[in-house]
Each structure stands twice: as structure tokens, then as C-alpha cells.
Tab-separated table of C-alpha atoms in Angstrom:
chain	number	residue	atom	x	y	z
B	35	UNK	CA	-0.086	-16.785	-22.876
B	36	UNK	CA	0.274	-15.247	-26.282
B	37	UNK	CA	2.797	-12.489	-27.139
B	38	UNK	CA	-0.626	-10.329	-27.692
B	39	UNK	CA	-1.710	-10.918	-24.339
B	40	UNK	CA	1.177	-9.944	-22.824
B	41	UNK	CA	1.826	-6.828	-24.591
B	42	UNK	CA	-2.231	-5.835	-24.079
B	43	UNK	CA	-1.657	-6.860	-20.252
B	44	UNK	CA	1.114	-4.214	-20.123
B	45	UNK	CA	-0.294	-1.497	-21.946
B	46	UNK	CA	-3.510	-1.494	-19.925
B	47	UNK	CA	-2.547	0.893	-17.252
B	48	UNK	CA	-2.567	3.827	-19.663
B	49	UNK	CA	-5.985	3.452	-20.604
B	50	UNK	CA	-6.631	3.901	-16.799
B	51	UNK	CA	-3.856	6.576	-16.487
B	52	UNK	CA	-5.884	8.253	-19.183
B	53	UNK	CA	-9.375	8.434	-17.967
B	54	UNK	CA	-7.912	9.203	-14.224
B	55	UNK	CA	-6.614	12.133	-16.055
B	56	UNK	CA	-9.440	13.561	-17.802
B	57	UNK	CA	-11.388	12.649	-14.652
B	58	UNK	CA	-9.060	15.011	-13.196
B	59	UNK	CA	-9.014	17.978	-15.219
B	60	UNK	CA	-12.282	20.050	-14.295
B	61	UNK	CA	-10.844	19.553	-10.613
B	62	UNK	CA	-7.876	21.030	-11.455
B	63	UNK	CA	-8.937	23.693	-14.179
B	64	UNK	CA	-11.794	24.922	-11.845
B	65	UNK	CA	-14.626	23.759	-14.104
B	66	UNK	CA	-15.483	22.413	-17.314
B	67	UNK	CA	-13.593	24.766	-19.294
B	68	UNK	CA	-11.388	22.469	-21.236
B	69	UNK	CA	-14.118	19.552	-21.654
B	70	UNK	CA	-12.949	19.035	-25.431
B	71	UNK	CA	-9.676	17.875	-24.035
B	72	UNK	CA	-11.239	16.278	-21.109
B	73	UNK	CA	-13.675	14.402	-23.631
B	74	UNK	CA	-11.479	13.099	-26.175
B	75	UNK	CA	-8.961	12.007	-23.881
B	76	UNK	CA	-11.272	10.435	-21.676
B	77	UNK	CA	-12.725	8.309	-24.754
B	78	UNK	CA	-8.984	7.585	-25.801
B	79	UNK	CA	-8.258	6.185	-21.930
B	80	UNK	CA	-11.610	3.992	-22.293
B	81	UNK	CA	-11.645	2.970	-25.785
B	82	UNK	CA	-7.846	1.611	-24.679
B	83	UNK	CA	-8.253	-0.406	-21.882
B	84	UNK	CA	-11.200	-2.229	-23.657
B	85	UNK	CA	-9.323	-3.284	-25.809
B	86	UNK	CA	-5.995	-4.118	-23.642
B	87	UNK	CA	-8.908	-6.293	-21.991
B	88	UNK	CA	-10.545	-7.797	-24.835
B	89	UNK	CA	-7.530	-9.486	-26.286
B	90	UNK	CA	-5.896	-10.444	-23.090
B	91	UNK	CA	-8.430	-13.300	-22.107
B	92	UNK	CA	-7.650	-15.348	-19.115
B	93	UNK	CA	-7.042	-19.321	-20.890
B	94	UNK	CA	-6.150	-21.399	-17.850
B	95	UNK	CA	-8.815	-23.185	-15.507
B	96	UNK	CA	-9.731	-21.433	-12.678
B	97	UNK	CA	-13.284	-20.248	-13.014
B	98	UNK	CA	-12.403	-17.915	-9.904
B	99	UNK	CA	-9.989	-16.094	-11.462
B	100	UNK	CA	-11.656	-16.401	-14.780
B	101	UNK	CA	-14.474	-14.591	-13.442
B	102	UNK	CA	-11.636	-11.588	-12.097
B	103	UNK	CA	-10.441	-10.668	-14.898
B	104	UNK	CA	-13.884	-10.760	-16.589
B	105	UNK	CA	-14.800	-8.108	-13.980
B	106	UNK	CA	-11.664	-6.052	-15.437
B	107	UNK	CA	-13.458	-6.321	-18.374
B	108	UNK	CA	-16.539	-4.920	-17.270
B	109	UNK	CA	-14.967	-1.928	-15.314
B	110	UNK	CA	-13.647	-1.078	-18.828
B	111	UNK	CA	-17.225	-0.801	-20.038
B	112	UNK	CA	-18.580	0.929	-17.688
B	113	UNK	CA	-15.505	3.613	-18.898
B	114	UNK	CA	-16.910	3.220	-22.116
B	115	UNK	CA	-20.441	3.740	-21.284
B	116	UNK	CA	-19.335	7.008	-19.237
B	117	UNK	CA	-17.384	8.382	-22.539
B	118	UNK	CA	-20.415	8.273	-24.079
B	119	UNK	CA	-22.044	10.528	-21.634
B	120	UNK	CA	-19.723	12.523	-21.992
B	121	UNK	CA	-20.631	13.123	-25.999
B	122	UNK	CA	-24.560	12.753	-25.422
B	123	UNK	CA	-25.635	16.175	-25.409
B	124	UNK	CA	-27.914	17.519	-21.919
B	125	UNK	CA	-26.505	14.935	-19.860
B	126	UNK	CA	-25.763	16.245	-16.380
B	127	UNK	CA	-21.894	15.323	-15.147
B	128	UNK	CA	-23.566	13.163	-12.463
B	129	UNK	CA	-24.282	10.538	-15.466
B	130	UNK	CA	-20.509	10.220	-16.476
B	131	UNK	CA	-18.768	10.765	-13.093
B	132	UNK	CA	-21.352	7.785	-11.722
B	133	UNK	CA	-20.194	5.553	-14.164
B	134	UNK	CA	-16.645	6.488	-13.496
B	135	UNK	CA	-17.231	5.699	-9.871
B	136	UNK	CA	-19.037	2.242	-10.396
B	137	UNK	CA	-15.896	1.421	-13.174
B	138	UNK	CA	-13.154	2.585	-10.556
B	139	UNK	CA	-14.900	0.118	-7.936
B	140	UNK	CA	-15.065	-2.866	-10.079
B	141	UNK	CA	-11.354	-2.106	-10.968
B	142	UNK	CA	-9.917	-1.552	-8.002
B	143	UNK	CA	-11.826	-4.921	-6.502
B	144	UNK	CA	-10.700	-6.895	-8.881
B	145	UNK	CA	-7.207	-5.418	-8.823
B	146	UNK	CA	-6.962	-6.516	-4.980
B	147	UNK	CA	-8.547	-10.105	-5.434
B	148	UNK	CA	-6.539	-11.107	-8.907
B	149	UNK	CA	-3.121	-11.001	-6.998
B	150	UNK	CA	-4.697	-12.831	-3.963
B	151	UNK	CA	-6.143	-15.855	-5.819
B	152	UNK	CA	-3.060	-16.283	-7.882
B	153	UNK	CA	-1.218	-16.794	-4.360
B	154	UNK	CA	-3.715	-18.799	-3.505
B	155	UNK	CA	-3.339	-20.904	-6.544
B	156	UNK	CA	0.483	-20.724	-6.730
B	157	UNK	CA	0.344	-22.525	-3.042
B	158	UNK	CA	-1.806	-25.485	-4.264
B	159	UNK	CA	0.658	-25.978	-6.791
């Protein structure tokens, strides 16, 4: 594992810390008052962990796990693809907040089944 990986590995949790914050705001604010804000930071959270995925591939040989972290990369698109909702003018906030759902599930999947195979793996060695 590259020093690259690593680093992109570690700073991945902000992109998500990011778009669970501007997924939070119009709770909090009581509306969509401060959707500039929400928007842009949103985009920022998204735009980041694609790329923390992107160049932290997965180089060993399980095809299982491969396929994991691959799914990590996906939730980060489907971020991506809600961001871009958000900028799209006369969407509804369905269209954003459904990708946001469908991203959070992929995430939080693969963030219980990554750990587990690695165990798994760890005991065949």
C-alpha cells in the first residue's frame, strides 16, 4: 500500500463528515434557508470522498473484498450524483435526499462487511 493510499484512506471520513453535515442543515435551520451553504458544502463532502476512493484502490487478491471497497466507491457516486441535484435547477429535494439515502446504504454495508472479511482473511492466514 502506497503512501497515497494511506493518506486518501484516512482522509475519507471528512468527505462523509461533510455531506452528513449539509444533509443536516435544513433539519436543523428549519428549512432550506441556507441551501448555498448546504450546496457547496455538500459538493465539497462528495467531490472528497471520490477522490479519497479513487486513489486508494484495493491491490491484493481477494475478489471479495475487492468488490467492498469498489462498493465504497460507488456510494461516493451516488454523493456525487446527489450534489448535482442539488445544482440542477426544479429538482424536488426528494431527488437529492434519495440519492443520499441509496449512498448512505451502500456505505454503511460495505463499512460492516470490509472489517468482517478482513477477519475472515486474517484467520486463513
Amino acid at each position: 500500500m502506497t503512501k497515497l493510499s494511506r493518506i486518501c484512506e484516512a482522509v475519507a471520513p471528512i468527505g462523509l463528515l461533510l455531506v452528513a453535515a449539509a444533509t443536516l442543515i435544513p433539519l436543523f435551520s428549519g428549512g432550506f434557508m441556507h441551501m448555498n451553504v448546504m450546496r457547496w458544502l455538500y459538493a465539497a463532502g462528495a467531490l472528497w470522498l471520490l477522490l479519497a476512493r479513487l486513489f486508494s484502490p484495493y491491490r491484493g487478491d481477494d475478489l471479495r473484498l475487492r468488490r467492498l471497497l469498489r462498493m465504497q466507491s460507488w456510494s461516493a457516486l451516488f454523493f456525487v450524483a446527489a450534489a448535482v441535484f442539488l445544482f440542477v435547477p426544479g429538482t424536488a429535494p426528494r431527488d437529492w435526499l434519495a440519492l443520499t439515502m441509496a449512498g448512505a446504504a451502500v456505505q454503511v454495508i460495505a463499512s460492516i462487511m470490509i472489517p468482517r472479511r478482513m477477519q475472515q482473511i486474517n484467520k486463513k492466514k
